Short mmCIF file of C-alpha atoms and ligand atoms in Angstrom, two decimals:
data_model
loop_
_atom_site.label_atom_id
_atom_site.label_comp_id
_atom_site.label_asym_id
_atom_site.label_seq_id
_atom_site.Cartn_x
_atom_site.Cartn_y
_atom_site.Cartn_z
CA UNK A 9 152.80 133.96 31.33
CA UNK A 10 153.80 134.36 34.98
CA UNK A 11 150.40 134.35 36.63
CA UNK A 12 148.41 131.24 37.43
CA UNK A 13 145.68 130.51 34.88
CA UNK A 14 142.70 128.25 35.54
CA UNK A 15 140.66 126.76 32.67
CA UNK A 16 137.21 125.31 33.28
CA UNK A 17 135.94 122.86 30.62
CA UNK A 18 135.20 119.19 29.97
CA UNK A 19 138.67 117.65 29.80
CA UNK A 20 139.89 114.44 28.15
CA UNK A 21 143.43 113.08 27.93
CA UNK A 22 145.55 109.94 28.31
CA UNK A 23 147.82 110.20 31.34
CA UNK A 24 149.83 107.08 30.47
CA UNK A 25 151.22 105.03 27.62
CA UNK A 26 148.30 102.82 26.64
CA UNK A 27 147.71 99.63 24.75
CA UNK A 28 143.96 100.11 25.19
CA UNK A 29 143.07 103.80 24.67
CA UNK A 30 139.36 102.90 24.57
CA UNK A 31 139.61 102.49 28.35
CA UNK A 32 142.71 104.31 29.55
CA UNK A 33 141.58 107.89 29.16
CA UNK A 34 140.86 110.34 31.97
CA UNK A 35 137.68 112.46 31.69
CA UNK A 36 136.49 115.33 33.86
CA UNK A 37 133.06 116.53 32.80
CA UNK A 38 133.42 119.72 34.85
CA UNK A 39 137.19 119.86 34.80
CA UNK A 40 139.92 122.25 35.88
CA UNK A 41 143.30 122.72 34.23
CA UNK A 42 145.75 125.03 36.01
CA UNK A 43 148.83 126.39 34.23
CA UNK A 44 151.74 128.48 35.45
CA UNK A 45 154.92 129.61 33.68
CA UNK A 46 153.98 127.69 30.54
CA UNK A 47 153.58 124.38 32.37
CA UNK A 48 150.61 122.40 33.61
CA UNK A 49 150.30 122.61 37.35
CA UNK A 50 147.09 120.73 38.05
CA UNK A 51 144.31 118.73 36.39
CA UNK A 52 141.16 117.54 38.17
CA UNK A 53 137.55 118.31 39.06
CA UNK A 54 136.69 122.01 39.04
CA UNK A 55 134.39 122.21 42.03
CA UNK A 56 136.64 120.29 44.42
CA UNK A 57 139.83 122.14 43.59
CA UNK A 58 139.28 125.68 42.37
CA UNK A 59 139.49 126.97 45.94
CA UNK A 60 143.12 125.90 46.04
CA UNK A 61 143.91 128.59 43.45
CA UNK A 62 142.48 131.84 44.87
CA UNK A 63 144.89 133.98 42.81
CA UNK A 64 144.27 132.24 39.50
CA UNK A 65 142.73 134.05 36.55
CA UNK A 66 139.72 131.91 35.61
CA UNK A 67 138.83 131.21 31.96
CA UNK A 68 135.39 129.70 31.83
CA UNK A 69 134.99 127.35 28.86
CA UNK A 70 132.09 125.41 30.39
CA UNK A 71 130.35 123.29 27.74
CA UNK A 72 133.53 123.13 25.67
CA UNK A 73 136.08 120.35 25.36
CA UNK A 74 139.70 120.79 26.43
CA UNK A 75 142.20 118.33 24.91
CA UNK A 76 145.99 118.11 24.64
CA UNK A 77 147.28 120.03 21.60
CA UNK A 78 147.24 117.85 18.49
CA UNK A 79 150.45 116.33 17.14
CA UNK A 80 150.68 116.06 13.35
CA UNK A 81 153.51 113.59 12.82
CA UNK A 82 154.09 114.07 9.07
CA UNK A 83 153.52 117.09 6.83
CA UNK A 84 155.32 119.26 4.30
CA UNK A 85 155.67 122.98 4.95
CA UNK A 86 156.41 123.99 1.31
CA UNK A 87 153.31 122.14 0.10
CA UNK A 88 150.91 124.46 1.95
CA UNK A 89 149.95 126.26 -1.25
CA UNK A 90 149.45 123.12 -3.38
CA UNK A 91 146.76 121.31 -1.39
CA UNK A 92 144.22 119.64 -3.67
CA UNK A 93 146.14 119.54 -6.95
CA UNK A 94 144.19 117.36 -9.37
CA UNK A 95 144.58 113.89 -10.64
CA UNK A 96 147.95 112.22 -10.18
CA UNK A 97 149.35 109.36 -8.14
CA UNK A 98 152.55 109.74 -6.15
CA UNK A 99 155.41 109.79 -8.68
CA UNK A 100 153.70 112.01 -11.29
CA UNK A 101 152.28 114.19 -8.54
CA UNK A 102 155.81 114.83 -7.27
CA UNK A 103 157.08 115.72 -10.76
CA UNK A 104 154.12 117.78 -11.93
CA UNK A 105 153.16 119.69 -8.80
CA UNK A 106 155.51 119.21 -5.86
CA UNK A 107 158.96 119.87 -7.26
CA UNK A 108 158.00 123.11 -9.08
CA UNK A 109 156.39 124.47 -5.90
CA UNK A 110 159.31 123.49 -3.67
CA UNK A 111 161.66 125.37 -6.01
CA UNK A 112 160.17 128.66 -4.82
CA UNK A 113 161.65 128.06 -1.37
CA UNK A 114 165.12 128.90 -2.66
CA UNK A 115 164.01 132.45 -1.84
CA UNK A 116 164.27 132.89 1.94
CA UNK A 117 161.83 135.79 1.89
CA UNK A 118 159.18 133.65 0.24
CA UNK A 119 159.92 130.81 2.67
CA UNK A 120 159.45 133.23 5.58
CA UNK A 121 156.08 134.37 4.22
CA UNK A 122 154.78 130.81 3.80
CA UNK A 123 156.22 129.78 7.19
CA UNK A 124 153.94 132.36 8.83
CA UNK A 125 150.89 131.05 6.96
CA UNK A 126 151.84 127.43 7.67
CA UNK A 127 152.31 127.86 11.43
CA UNK A 128 149.09 129.83 11.61
CA UNK A 129 147.26 126.98 9.85
CA UNK A 130 148.58 124.54 12.44
CA UNK A 131 147.34 126.72 15.29
CA UNK A 132 143.93 127.43 13.81
CA UNK A 133 143.41 123.66 13.47
CA UNK A 134 144.46 122.93 17.05
CA UNK A 135 147.86 121.46 16.15
CA UNK A 136 150.61 122.45 18.57
CA UNK A 137 153.39 120.10 17.39
CA UNK A 138 154.25 119.12 13.83
CA UNK A 139 156.93 116.81 12.46
CA UNK A 140 157.67 118.77 9.32
CA UNK A 141 159.54 118.36 6.04
CA UNK A 142 160.97 121.62 4.75
CA UNK A 143 162.39 121.95 1.20
CA UNK A 144 165.93 121.10 0.13
CA UNK A 145 167.05 124.67 0.89
CA UNK A 146 168.81 125.26 4.20
CA UNK A 147 167.47 128.79 4.56
CA UNK A 148 163.87 127.68 4.17
CA UNK A 149 164.33 125.42 7.20
CA UNK A 150 165.82 128.40 9.05
CA UNK A 151 162.70 130.42 8.24
CA UNK A 152 160.42 127.66 9.51
CA UNK A 153 162.34 127.21 12.77
CA UNK A 154 162.44 130.98 13.27
CA UNK A 155 158.68 131.25 12.95
CA UNK A 156 158.04 128.27 15.29
CA UNK A 157 160.49 129.75 17.82
CA UNK A 158 158.57 133.03 17.83
CA UNK A 159 155.60 131.05 19.24
CA UNK A 160 157.71 128.92 21.58
CA UNK A 161 156.45 125.75 19.87
CA UNK A 162 157.74 122.24 20.12
CA UNK A 163 158.23 121.77 16.40
CA UNK A 164 160.31 118.99 14.85
CA UNK A 165 161.57 119.74 11.35
CA UNK A 166 164.30 119.03 8.86
CA UNK A 167 165.75 120.10 5.54
CA UNK A 168 164.84 117.59 2.84
CA UNK A 169 167.86 115.80 1.38
CA UNK A 170 167.79 114.58 -2.26
CA UNK A 171 170.64 114.25 -4.71
CA UNK A 172 169.15 112.30 -7.64
CA UNK A 173 165.96 111.50 -9.60
CA UNK A 174 164.57 114.98 -9.16
CA UNK A 175 165.23 118.19 -11.13
CA UNK A 176 168.86 119.31 -10.80
CA UNK A 177 167.71 122.69 -9.50
CA UNK A 178 166.39 120.88 -6.41
CA UNK A 179 169.36 118.66 -5.72
CA UNK A 180 171.91 118.79 -2.96
CA UNK A 181 174.90 116.40 -2.70
CA UNK A 182 175.93 113.83 -0.09
CA UNK A 183 178.41 116.33 1.36
CA UNK A 184 176.17 119.41 1.30
CA UNK A 185 173.23 117.43 2.72
CA UNK A 186 175.40 116.27 5.60
CA UNK A 187 176.94 119.70 6.21
CA UNK A 188 173.72 121.69 5.93
CA UNK A 189 171.82 119.23 8.14
CA UNK A 190 174.63 119.31 10.73
CA UNK A 191 174.63 123.11 10.74
CA UNK A 192 170.84 123.15 11.22
CA UNK A 193 171.11 120.61 14.06
CA UNK A 194 173.75 122.74 15.80
CA UNK A 195 171.63 125.85 15.40
CA UNK A 196 168.14 124.57 16.16
CA UNK A 197 168.05 121.17 17.87
CA UNK A 198 167.07 121.70 21.50
CA UNK A 199 167.14 125.46 20.91
CA UNK A 200 164.20 126.30 23.19
CA UNK A 201 161.59 123.64 22.44
CA UNK A 202 162.67 123.01 18.84
CA UNK A 203 163.93 119.63 17.60
CA UNK A 204 165.63 118.50 14.42
CA UNK A 205 164.78 115.56 12.14
CA UNK A 206 167.28 114.22 9.59
CA UNK A 207 165.12 114.10 6.44
CA UNK A 208 166.07 112.08 3.36
CA UNK A 209 162.97 112.61 1.15
CA UNK A 210 162.69 108.89 0.24
CA UNK A 211 165.00 106.16 -0.99
CA UNK A 212 164.60 106.89 -4.75
CA UNK A 213 165.86 110.48 -4.43
CA UNK A 214 168.93 109.73 -2.29
CA UNK A 215 172.04 108.04 -3.67
CA UNK A 216 173.66 105.32 -1.56
CA UNK A 217 176.41 107.87 -0.79
CA UNK A 218 173.87 110.34 0.53
CA UNK A 219 172.11 107.74 2.67
CA UNK A 220 175.52 106.74 4.01
CA UNK A 221 176.32 110.37 4.90
CA UNK A 222 172.96 110.80 6.65
CA UNK A 223 173.42 107.53 8.55
CA UNK A 224 176.74 108.84 9.84
CA UNK A 225 175.04 112.03 10.91
CA UNK A 226 172.35 110.06 12.75
CA UNK A 227 175.07 108.20 14.61
CA UNK A 228 176.82 111.44 15.49
CA UNK A 229 173.56 112.91 16.90
CA UNK A 230 171.77 110.01 18.62
CA UNK A 231 168.95 112.12 20.06
CA UNK A 232 167.98 113.74 16.76
CA UNK A 233 164.79 112.53 15.02
CA UNK A 234 164.68 110.92 11.57
CA UNK A 235 161.86 111.09 9.01
CA UNK A 236 161.28 109.77 5.52
CA UNK A 237 158.70 108.00 3.35
CA UNK A 238 158.18 104.25 3.14
CA UNK A 239 156.06 101.90 1.07
CA UNK A 240 153.39 104.36 -0.01
CA UNK A 241 152.68 103.38 -3.62
CA UNK A 242 153.21 100.22 -5.71
CA UNK A 243 155.24 101.95 -8.47
CA UNK A 244 157.41 103.58 -5.84
CA UNK A 245 158.12 100.23 -4.17
CA UNK A 246 159.00 98.57 -7.51
CA UNK A 247 161.37 101.49 -8.22
CA UNK A 248 163.12 101.10 -4.87
CA UNK A 249 163.61 97.39 -5.55
CA UNK A 250 165.17 98.26 -8.93
CA UNK A 251 167.46 100.90 -7.44
CA UNK A 252 168.60 98.80 -4.46
CA UNK A 253 168.47 95.16 -5.68
CA UNK A 254 170.87 94.03 -2.96
CA UNK A 255 168.50 95.06 -0.15
CA UNK A 256 165.89 92.64 1.26
CA UNK A 257 162.99 95.09 1.07
CA UNK A 258 162.22 98.86 1.07
CA UNK A 259 162.76 99.32 4.81
CA UNK A 260 166.04 97.43 4.61
CA UNK A 261 167.47 100.29 2.50
CA UNK A 262 167.05 102.65 5.45
CA UNK A 263 168.08 99.96 7.92
CA UNK A 264 171.31 99.31 6.02
CA UNK A 265 172.33 102.95 6.42
CA UNK A 266 171.52 103.13 10.13
CA UNK A 267 168.31 105.14 9.84
CA UNK A 268 166.02 103.00 12.03
CA UNK A 269 165.60 103.74 15.70
CA UNK A 270 163.13 105.14 18.21
CA UNK A 271 162.30 108.64 17.00
CA UNK A 272 162.49 107.59 13.34
CA UNK A 273 159.06 108.17 11.74
CA UNK A 274 158.23 106.54 8.41
CA UNK A 275 155.42 108.13 6.42
CA UNK A 276 152.70 105.74 5.13
CA UNK A 277 153.92 102.10 5.39
CA UNK A 278 150.84 100.90 3.49
CA UNK A 279 152.21 97.89 1.62
CA UNK A 280 154.71 96.42 4.08
CA UNK A 281 156.11 92.90 4.00
CA UNK A 282 156.13 90.82 7.18
CA UNK A 283 159.89 91.28 7.65
CA UNK A 284 159.41 95.06 7.56
CA UNK A 285 156.75 95.00 10.28
CA UNK A 286 159.05 92.96 12.42
CA UNK A 287 162.03 95.25 11.93
CA UNK A 288 159.94 98.35 12.73
CA UNK A 289 158.87 96.71 15.96
CA UNK A 290 162.42 95.62 16.89
CA UNK A 291 163.86 99.09 16.35
CA UNK A 292 160.92 100.97 17.96
CA UNK A 293 160.54 103.10 14.85
CA UNK A 294 157.06 104.49 14.11
CA UNK A 295 154.67 104.83 11.20
CA UNK A 296 152.81 108.02 10.35
CA UNK A 297 149.34 107.01 9.11
CA UNK A 298 148.19 109.69 6.66
CA UNK A 299 144.61 108.81 5.67
CA UNK A 300 143.60 111.87 3.64
CA UNK A 301 146.79 111.63 1.60
CA UNK A 302 146.50 107.87 1.09
CA UNK A 303 142.99 108.32 -0.28
CA UNK A 304 143.75 111.45 -2.30
CA UNK A 305 146.83 110.00 -4.04
CA UNK A 306 145.13 106.60 -4.42
CA UNK A 307 147.99 105.01 -2.49
CA UNK A 308 146.05 102.36 -0.56
CA UNK A 309 144.46 101.49 2.76
CA UNK A 310 146.76 101.41 5.80
CA UNK A 311 146.25 98.39 8.06
CA UNK A 312 145.99 99.84 11.58
CA UNK A 313 144.88 96.53 13.12
CA UNK A 314 147.95 94.81 11.66
CA UNK A 315 150.24 97.51 13.10
CA UNK A 316 148.72 96.88 16.52
CA UNK A 317 149.04 93.18 16.19
CA UNK A 318 152.72 93.65 15.27
CA UNK A 319 153.23 96.11 18.13
CA UNK A 320 154.43 98.89 15.84
CA UNK A 321 153.84 102.46 17.05
CA UNK A 322 151.47 104.45 14.83
CA UNK A 323 150.78 108.17 14.80
CA UNK A 324 148.19 110.12 12.81
CA UNK A 325 149.29 112.72 10.30
CA UNK A 326 147.88 115.00 7.61
CA UNK A 327 150.73 114.76 5.05
CA UNK A 328 149.80 118.20 3.72
CA UNK A 329 149.96 118.70 0.67
CA UNK A 330 149.43 115.07 -0.41
CA UNK A 331 146.88 115.22 2.40
CA UNK A 332 143.89 117.46 1.82
CA UNK A 333 143.42 119.20 5.17
CA UNK A 334 145.39 120.63 8.08
CA UNK A 335 142.66 119.37 10.42
CA UNK A 336 143.69 116.49 12.66
CA UNK A 337 140.00 116.06 13.52
CA UNK A 338 139.17 115.45 9.86
CA UNK A 339 142.24 113.22 9.59
CA UNK A 340 140.91 111.10 12.44
CA UNK A 341 137.55 110.86 10.65
CA UNK A 342 139.20 109.63 7.44
CA UNK A 343 141.29 107.13 9.45
CA UNK A 344 138.04 105.72 10.80
CA UNK A 345 136.71 105.29 7.25
CA UNK A 346 139.88 103.50 6.10
CA UNK A 347 139.57 101.14 9.09
CA UNK A 348 135.94 100.49 8.09
CA UNK A 349 137.11 99.48 4.60
CA UNK A 350 139.59 97.11 6.25
CA UNK A 351 136.78 95.59 8.33
CA UNK A 352 137.65 97.29 11.64
CA UNK A 353 136.25 100.10 13.71
CA UNK A 354 138.65 102.61 15.18
CA UNK A 355 137.29 103.75 18.53
CA UNK A 356 137.27 107.58 18.81
CA UNK A 357 139.44 107.38 21.93
CA UNK A 358 141.93 105.37 19.91
CA UNK A 359 141.90 108.07 17.24
CA UNK A 360 142.50 110.78 19.83
CA UNK A 361 145.35 108.75 21.33
CA UNK A 362 147.10 108.48 17.94
CA UNK A 363 147.15 112.28 17.58
CA UNK A 364 148.12 113.13 21.18
CA UNK A 365 149.71 110.83 23.75
CA UNK A 366 150.36 107.92 21.36
CA UNK A 367 152.37 110.19 19.07
CA UNK A 368 154.25 111.69 22.03
CA UNK A 369 155.11 108.21 23.36
CA UNK A 370 156.31 107.10 19.91
CA UNK A 371 158.56 110.16 19.76
CA UNK A 372 159.73 109.76 23.37
CA UNK A 373 158.31 113.20 24.20
CA UNK A 374 155.54 112.28 26.65
CA UNK A 375 157.22 114.18 29.47
CA UNK A 376 156.63 117.41 27.51
CA UNK A 377 153.62 116.98 25.22
CA UNK A 378 150.70 114.73 24.28
CA UNK A 379 148.97 114.68 27.68
CA UNK A 380 147.88 117.10 30.41
CA UNK A 381 149.91 115.67 33.29
CA UNK A 382 151.29 118.19 35.80
CA UNK A 383 154.84 119.17 34.85
CA UNK A 384 154.31 118.90 31.08
CA UNK A 385 154.24 121.91 28.76
CA UNK A 386 150.88 123.66 28.61
CA UNK A 387 150.03 122.87 24.96
CA UNK A 388 146.28 122.37 24.68
CA UNK A 389 143.24 123.10 22.57
CA UNK A 390 139.66 124.12 23.31
CA UNK A 391 136.94 122.76 21.05
CA UNK A 392 133.38 123.89 20.69
CA UNK A 393 131.24 120.79 20.11
CA UNK A 394 128.42 123.08 19.02
CA UNK A 395 130.36 124.95 16.37
CA UNK A 396 127.46 125.12 13.91
CA UNK A 397 123.71 124.50 13.82
CA UNK A 398 123.96 120.85 12.85
CA UNK A 399 126.47 119.99 15.53
CA UNK A 400 124.36 121.89 18.08
CA UNK A 401 121.42 119.68 17.12
CA UNK A 402 123.61 116.58 17.19
CA UNK A 403 124.83 117.28 20.73
CA UNK A 404 121.54 118.45 22.23
CA UNK A 405 120.92 115.13 23.96
CA UNK A 406 124.14 113.20 23.52
CA UNK A 407 127.26 114.17 25.36
CA UNK A 408 129.55 111.30 26.17
CA UNK A 409 133.18 112.18 25.41
CA UNK A 410 133.39 109.29 22.90
CA UNK A 411 130.35 110.45 21.00
CA UNK A 412 131.45 114.08 20.98
CA UNK A 413 134.88 113.17 19.65
CA UNK A 414 133.52 110.81 17.05
CA UNK A 415 131.00 113.29 15.69
CA UNK A 416 133.63 116.04 15.72
CA UNK A 417 135.95 113.80 13.70
CA UNK A 418 133.23 113.43 11.07
CA UNK A 419 131.72 116.91 11.08
CA UNK A 420 134.31 119.37 12.31
CA UNK A 421 137.42 121.16 11.10
CA UNK A 422 138.95 124.48 12.16
CA UNK A 423 135.46 125.90 12.77
CA UNK A 424 135.33 123.83 15.97
CA UNK A 425 138.57 125.26 17.38
CA UNK A 426 137.84 127.95 19.95
CA UNK A 427 141.42 128.51 21.09
CA UNK A 428 144.86 126.93 20.87
CA UNK A 429 147.48 127.34 23.60
CA UNK A 430 151.21 126.80 23.24
CA UNK A 431 153.32 126.75 26.41
CA UNK A 432 150.47 128.43 28.27
CA UNK A 433 149.94 131.27 25.78
CA UNK A 434 146.93 131.57 23.44
CA UNK A 435 148.39 131.46 19.93
CA UNK A 436 144.97 131.26 18.28
CA UNK A 437 141.54 132.48 19.24
CA UNK A 438 138.56 132.10 16.94
CA UNK A 439 136.88 135.15 15.41
CA UNK A 440 139.94 137.21 14.76
CA UNK A 441 140.88 138.90 11.52
CA UNK A 442 144.50 137.83 11.89
CA UNK A 443 144.53 135.13 9.19
CA UNK A 444 143.52 137.43 6.35
CA UNK A 445 146.20 139.89 7.39
CA UNK A 446 148.86 137.14 7.43
CA UNK A 447 147.88 135.95 3.95
CA UNK A 448 147.98 139.53 2.63
CA UNK A 449 151.47 139.88 4.11
CA UNK A 450 150.36 142.64 6.48
CA UNK A 451 151.56 140.78 9.59
N1 GUN B 530 157.32 110.56 -1.22
C1 GUN B 530 158.39 111.34 -1.50
N2 GUN B 530 158.11 112.64 -1.37
C2 GUN B 530 156.82 112.72 -1.01
C3 GUN B 530 155.95 113.80 -0.71
O1 GUN B 530 156.29 114.98 -0.76
N3 GUN B 530 154.67 113.46 -0.36
C4 GUN B 530 154.25 112.17 -0.27
N4 GUN B 530 153.00 111.92 0.08
N5 GUN B 530 155.05 111.15 -0.56
C5 GUN B 530 156.32 111.41 -0.91
ZN1 ZN B 531 154.84 113.09 2.97
#
């Protein structure tokens, strides 16, 4: 959008990298955010500064909360349709539900249809960046990137690589995984705002030869992201130890093949050994904390306080479809509950940090996303703290930013999202009929 846009709302964000998000946030109760050409031009108090923008189109969201767009650092695009599948823990859940669903993505037309629904779900929940696993099929990743590109999103995604211990109709090979991933990197990485992540599913489904091939690829493309799963479930960990007896621990499998570095995001990391914490810290790799998934699959309780103590970067993530909601607000609420069970209290500002600036810093993307600093991309979300009768009652007398965020993390979901903006353009506005049309295939 070429013209200058001015947004009036209560604004919260973290301008800097922070080791104490409880204190380091910036809050403007009557705030002004100015955007131009898809970038943020100004952030500050409304009354003192609006006169500087006489030509701006003003969008008055007084009483609402404007935050940086949410970053969901781990989720699976093909699992959109299998949320909430009953009863299993990780390994059986993969066999019984996940693999059969992911098979459907061999059909590029089907992948394109679900890509539309998936991206729309991100936007209607206020998520502007996702770090996404596609299926094993190259063309499904193409469909996902295509859809994200049509909204000018900063999306990070990768084709899943797996050449063993899964049905043969879902397997690639070391060579095809390397070639297909390389072709996708050449086509999509840094194409507009898009980024690529090399994506071995997890150690049990990749042969040593495949991990070797992907390590070589990571070396060849040093600025590409890496994502995989780590230490999620006790049976999974025992299996990895059986499959790779010569490695010191689970993380050491990935380390051995050159898959640890800044920009490498490991899903879960619930049952880590001390040496693994240390190696994550040394390599500046990150952990995606996926609370709804960890509870749903009975995987365990992530130790956020330990991660902080060990100086390991953590980001919040839904892990759809092991996770049960696309809502990063709900995800933050469940993270709080897990911390309670571990004897800690996660401050709401800390929660917000882990799904905005903290995630951006972990990914090395804080110059583009995660905060509302001038010069960054205008990805932001507008929340209505009074999205239903109960929340209206709750906020009648209480309106500190901490309290609003905390209560929203417990009570809200997509109903609280008024609008979502990507690179300065509204990609979602509440009260439209668009979603039904997308699901029916009419859009
Ligand atoms: N480990 C390997 N694949 C998966 C997956 O799809 N979801 C989760 N939660 N864990 C995994
Ligand atoms: Zn996952």
